Amino acid sequence: MAEQGALVLFSGGQDSATCLAYALDRFARVETLGFDYGQRHRIELDCRPAARAAIAALKPQWAQRLGDDHLLALDALGQVSDTALTRDTAIAMSEGGLPNTFVPGRNLIFLTFAAALAYRRGLKHIVGGMCETDFSGYPDCRDDTIKAMQVALNLGMEKRFVLDTPLMWIDKADTWALAERLGGPALVDVIIEETHTCYLGERGARHDWGYGCGTCPACQLRAQGFARYRAREERRTG
Ligand code: ZN
């Protein structure tokens, strides 16, 4: 297994784009993985190739490190979820405080398929944008969950995978700042222009933080994070 090989869970959103830059900065060989599970909107998936290419193009070393892209169909996920991501229902918060976009245990399934693919491709590191800080109530994003998955996958596959979650303890403003540290303002611009986060799949309106409806929970999180990031920048640079 290549010590310096990484597989990045790459959905085409802001977080996974930052994770891709993080991996390209660190590992000699980087491949990407996306999942098609009957999302109500395919816009995020459609953003993947252009976002991937634009990020790699920022530095010659990144372009040289970026390898294959993989897209796995996980249709069965749609069959076990009854949420706004896969059905034509409005996004709402359930009584338990979870948005109804929640697919139970989705990251457990994603990480299992990622590890199976990483095994085949000889990649040691699996990089994902799970985050406990902007905790939207997803228990499969918790650091404890990821650590438990690492143990389970390593036992179950007799490997030494490292599940790397660079966004786990930072907020959305820091995620923008991390992108700037990794790839400069050019990477921030690529993320604004090429990635997609909106739950409603809206791409029309261009805000300073990128495209989206501006009102769904995902857009609000992204917009508020961007505003805090810009405010910190302005304080720092006067
Ligand atoms: Zn939105």
Short mmCIF file of C-alpha atoms and ligand atoms in Angstrom, two decimals:
data_model
loop_
_atom_site.label_atom_id
_atom_site.label_comp_id
_atom_site.label_asym_id
_atom_site.label_seq_id
_atom_site.Cartn_x
_atom_site.Cartn_y
_atom_site.Cartn_z
CA MET A 1 0.00 0.00 0.00
CA ALA A 2 1.37 3.37 -1.00
CA GLU A 3 2.11 5.34 2.18
CA GLN A 4 1.59 8.54 0.30
CA GLY A 5 -1.58 7.66 -1.56
CA ALA A 6 -4.96 9.15 -0.67
CA LEU A 7 -8.58 8.72 -1.71
CA VAL A 8 -10.70 11.84 -1.23
CA LEU A 9 -14.47 11.67 -0.74
CA PHE A 10 -15.29 14.33 -3.32
CA SER A 11 -18.91 15.35 -3.69
CA GLY A 12 -18.36 18.62 -5.52
CA GLY A 13 -19.23 20.83 -2.54
CA GLN A 14 -17.17 23.38 -0.63
CA ASP A 15 -15.98 21.01 2.10
CA SER A 16 -14.85 18.21 -0.17
CA ALA A 17 -13.15 20.68 -2.53
CA THR A 18 -11.13 21.96 0.44
CA CYS A 19 -10.33 18.34 1.36
CA LEU A 20 -9.10 17.70 -2.18
CA ALA A 21 -6.71 20.66 -1.98
CA TYR A 22 -5.57 19.46 1.47
CA ALA A 23 -4.80 16.01 0.03
CA LEU A 24 -3.05 17.38 -3.07
CA ASP A 25 -0.88 19.48 -0.78
CA ARG A 26 0.12 16.45 1.28
CA PHE A 27 0.07 13.22 -0.66
CA ALA A 28 2.04 12.13 -3.73
CA ARG A 29 -0.92 10.38 -5.35
CA VAL A 30 -4.54 11.44 -4.96
CA GLU A 31 -7.69 9.85 -6.36
CA THR A 32 -11.26 11.06 -5.88
CA LEU A 33 -14.53 9.28 -5.18
CA GLY A 34 -18.12 10.45 -5.58
CA PHE A 35 -21.41 8.70 -4.89
CA ASP A 36 -24.52 8.81 -7.00
CA TYR A 37 -27.41 7.74 -4.79
CA GLY A 38 -30.36 9.31 -6.55
CA GLN A 39 -29.86 12.78 -5.07
CA ARG A 40 -32.85 14.92 -5.92
CA HIS A 41 -30.50 17.34 -7.62
CA ARG A 42 -27.54 16.20 -9.64
CA ILE A 43 -25.97 19.64 -9.75
CA GLU A 44 -23.39 18.82 -7.09
CA LEU A 45 -22.31 15.72 -9.03
CA ASP A 46 -22.28 17.71 -12.27
CA CYS A 47 -19.87 20.20 -10.65
CA ARG A 48 -17.31 17.51 -9.81
CA PRO A 49 -15.27 17.28 -13.05
CA ALA A 50 -14.86 21.05 -13.51
CA ALA A 51 -14.10 21.64 -9.83
CA ARG A 52 -11.55 18.82 -9.82
CA ALA A 53 -9.80 20.14 -12.92
CA ALA A 54 -9.80 23.74 -11.71
CA ILE A 55 -8.28 22.80 -8.34
CA ALA A 56 -5.57 20.64 -9.90
CA ALA A 57 -4.72 23.41 -12.36
CA LEU A 58 -3.77 25.78 -9.53
CA LYS A 59 -0.32 24.24 -9.03
CA PRO A 60 1.79 22.09 -11.36
CA GLN A 61 2.54 19.71 -8.48
CA TRP A 62 -1.18 19.30 -7.75
CA ALA A 63 -1.90 18.54 -11.42
CA GLN A 64 0.83 15.92 -11.39
CA ARG A 65 -0.49 14.29 -8.20
CA LEU A 66 -4.15 14.09 -9.17
CA GLY A 67 -5.11 10.66 -10.47
CA ASP A 68 -8.34 8.87 -11.34
CA ASP A 69 -11.85 9.91 -10.42
CA HIS A 70 -14.37 7.25 -9.38
CA LEU A 71 -18.15 7.58 -9.30
CA LEU A 72 -20.02 4.79 -7.54
CA ALA A 73 -23.76 4.29 -7.93
CA LEU A 74 -25.45 3.62 -4.59
CA ASP A 75 -29.06 3.47 -5.71
CA ALA A 76 -30.03 1.42 -2.66
CA LEU A 77 -29.51 4.47 -0.42
CA GLY A 78 -32.48 6.14 -2.08
CA GLN A 79 -34.59 3.14 -1.22
CA VAL A 80 -33.94 3.45 2.50
CA SER A 81 -34.26 7.23 2.76
CA ASP A 82 -37.39 9.32 2.74
CA THR A 83 -35.86 12.73 2.67
CA ALA A 84 -35.71 15.96 0.77
CA LEU A 85 -32.54 14.83 -0.97
CA THR A 86 -34.27 12.01 -2.78
CA ARG A 87 -38.00 12.83 -2.74
CA ASP A 88 -39.93 15.93 -3.64
CA THR A 89 -40.55 17.07 -0.08
CA ALA A 90 -39.60 20.33 1.59
CA ILE A 91 -36.52 20.49 3.78
CA ALA A 92 -37.56 20.62 7.42
CA MET A 93 -36.19 19.81 10.85
CA SER A 94 -37.53 16.68 12.43
CA GLU A 95 -38.51 16.41 16.09
CA GLY A 96 -35.12 14.93 16.91
CA GLY A 97 -33.40 18.05 15.54
CA LEU A 98 -32.14 16.30 12.41
CA PRO A 99 -32.88 17.81 9.02
CA ASN A 100 -35.02 15.47 6.94
CA THR A 101 -32.24 15.42 4.36
CA PHE A 102 -30.54 13.01 6.74
CA VAL A 103 -29.87 9.55 5.34
CA PRO A 104 -29.28 7.34 8.38
CA GLY A 105 -25.68 6.17 8.60
CA ARG A 106 -24.82 7.56 5.18
CA ASN A 107 -21.18 8.21 6.05
CA LEU A 108 -20.76 4.68 7.41
CA ILE A 109 -21.81 3.35 4.02
CA PHE A 110 -19.66 5.88 2.13
CA LEU A 111 -16.57 5.08 4.21
CA THR A 112 -17.05 1.34 3.77
CA PHE A 113 -17.20 1.68 -0.02
CA ALA A 114 -14.31 4.15 0.07
CA ALA A 115 -12.16 1.68 2.03
CA ALA A 116 -13.04 -1.16 -0.36
CA LEU A 117 -11.99 1.05 -3.28
CA ALA A 118 -8.86 2.30 -1.47
CA TYR A 119 -7.94 -1.34 -0.82
CA ARG A 120 -8.17 -2.12 -4.53
CA ARG A 121 -6.30 1.04 -5.52
CA GLY A 122 -3.56 0.65 -2.89
CA LEU A 123 -4.34 3.95 -1.15
CA LYS A 124 -3.67 4.29 2.58
CA HIS A 125 -5.35 7.59 3.46
CA ILE A 126 -9.08 8.23 3.12
CA VAL A 127 -9.86 11.95 3.34
CA GLY A 128 -13.36 13.20 4.12
CA GLY A 129 -14.98 16.52 5.04
CA MET A 130 -16.87 15.28 8.10
CA CYS A 131 -17.13 18.02 10.69
CA GLU A 132 -18.33 18.07 14.26
CA THR A 133 -18.05 21.86 14.71
CA ASP A 134 -20.90 23.04 12.48
CA PHE A 135 -22.76 20.12 13.96
CA SER A 136 -26.03 19.86 12.10
CA GLY A 137 -27.02 16.82 14.10
CA TYR A 138 -25.44 14.17 11.90
CA PRO A 139 -24.15 11.49 14.28
CA ASP A 140 -22.18 9.85 11.46
CA CYS A 141 -20.05 13.03 11.20
CA ARG A 142 -18.82 12.78 14.78
CA ASP A 143 -15.15 12.25 15.46
CA ASP A 144 -15.97 9.19 17.62
CA THR A 145 -17.92 7.67 14.74
CA ILE A 146 -15.02 8.18 12.32
CA LYS A 147 -12.50 6.74 14.79
CA ALA A 148 -14.73 3.70 15.36
CA MET A 149 -15.07 3.24 11.59
CA GLN A 150 -11.29 3.36 11.20
CA VAL A 151 -10.93 0.56 13.73
CA ALA A 152 -13.73 -1.48 12.14
CA LEU A 153 -12.41 -1.07 8.58
CA ASN A 154 -8.85 -1.90 9.58
CA LEU A 155 -9.97 -5.02 11.40
CA GLY A 156 -12.43 -6.05 8.71
CA MET A 157 -10.02 -5.55 5.82
CA GLU A 158 -6.75 -6.34 7.63
CA LYS A 159 -5.26 -2.98 6.63
CA ARG A 160 -3.88 0.20 8.17
CA PHE A 161 -6.14 2.81 6.63
CA VAL A 162 -5.99 6.30 8.07
CA LEU A 163 -9.31 8.18 8.02
CA ASP A 164 -8.24 11.80 7.72
CA THR A 165 -10.85 14.49 8.48
CA PRO A 166 -9.12 17.90 8.25
CA LEU A 167 -12.36 19.84 8.82
CA MET A 168 -13.45 17.96 11.94
CA TRP A 169 -12.71 20.72 14.46
CA ILE A 170 -12.96 23.88 12.37
CA ASP A 171 -16.02 25.94 11.43
CA LYS A 172 -17.15 27.13 7.99
CA ALA A 173 -15.21 30.38 8.23
CA ASP A 174 -12.05 28.43 9.02
CA THR A 175 -12.77 26.10 6.09
CA TRP A 176 -12.61 29.12 3.75
CA ALA A 177 -9.42 30.25 5.52
CA LEU A 178 -7.92 26.75 5.16
CA ALA A 179 -8.62 26.89 1.42
CA GLU A 180 -6.85 30.22 1.22
CA ARG A 181 -3.85 28.83 3.13
CA LEU A 182 -3.64 25.82 0.81
CA GLY A 183 -4.21 27.46 -2.55
CA GLY A 184 -4.30 31.20 -2.02
CA PRO A 185 -7.13 33.49 -3.14
CA ALA A 186 -7.19 31.54 -6.42
CA LEU A 187 -8.47 28.43 -4.63
CA VAL A 188 -11.10 30.48 -2.79
CA ASP A 189 -12.25 31.77 -6.19
CA VAL A 190 -12.39 28.24 -7.64
CA ILE A 191 -14.49 27.08 -4.69
CA ILE A 192 -16.86 30.03 -5.10
CA GLU A 193 -17.23 29.48 -8.83
CA GLU A 194 -17.08 25.72 -9.27
CA THR A 195 -18.50 24.03 -6.17
CA HIS A 196 -22.10 23.56 -5.16
CA THR A 197 -23.69 23.30 -1.73
CA CYS A 198 -27.37 24.37 -2.08
CA TYR A 199 -29.89 21.73 -0.96
CA LEU A 200 -32.41 22.98 -3.51
CA GLY A 201 -30.00 22.55 -6.39
CA GLU A 202 -30.33 26.18 -7.37
CA ARG A 203 -27.49 27.51 -9.49
CA GLY A 204 -28.92 30.74 -10.89
CA ALA A 205 -28.04 33.49 -8.46
CA ARG A 206 -24.35 34.32 -7.90
CA HIS A 207 -23.62 35.56 -4.38
CA ASP A 208 -20.20 36.61 -3.07
CA TRP A 209 -19.93 33.09 -1.56
CA GLY A 210 -21.01 31.29 -4.73
CA TYR A 211 -24.22 29.99 -6.29
CA GLY A 212 -27.37 28.88 -4.50
CA CYS A 213 -30.86 29.77 -3.32
CA GLY A 214 -29.42 31.67 -0.34
CA THR A 215 -32.10 30.53 2.08
CA CYS A 216 -31.81 26.75 2.56
CA PRO A 217 -29.79 25.55 5.60
CA ALA A 218 -26.79 24.61 3.42
CA CYS A 219 -26.70 28.01 1.71
CA GLN A 220 -27.09 29.82 5.02
CA LEU A 221 -24.22 27.88 6.59
CA ARG A 222 -22.01 28.58 3.58
CA ALA A 223 -22.98 32.28 3.39
CA GLN A 224 -22.52 32.90 7.13
CA GLY A 225 -19.17 31.14 7.12
CA PHE A 226 -18.01 33.20 4.16
CA ALA A 227 -19.12 36.46 5.83
CA ARG A 228 -17.22 35.58 9.03
CA TYR A 229 -14.15 34.61 6.99
CA ARG A 230 -14.20 37.91 5.05
CA ALA A 231 -14.75 39.92 8.26
CA ARG A 232 -11.71 38.27 9.86
CA GLU A 233 -9.65 38.94 6.73
CA GLU A 234 -10.59 42.62 6.83
CA ARG A 235 -9.69 42.90 10.52
CA ARG A 236 -6.34 41.28 9.83
CA THR A 237 -5.42 43.34 6.82
CA GLY A 238 -6.96 46.55 8.17
ZN ZN B 1 -29.76 26.78 -1.05
#
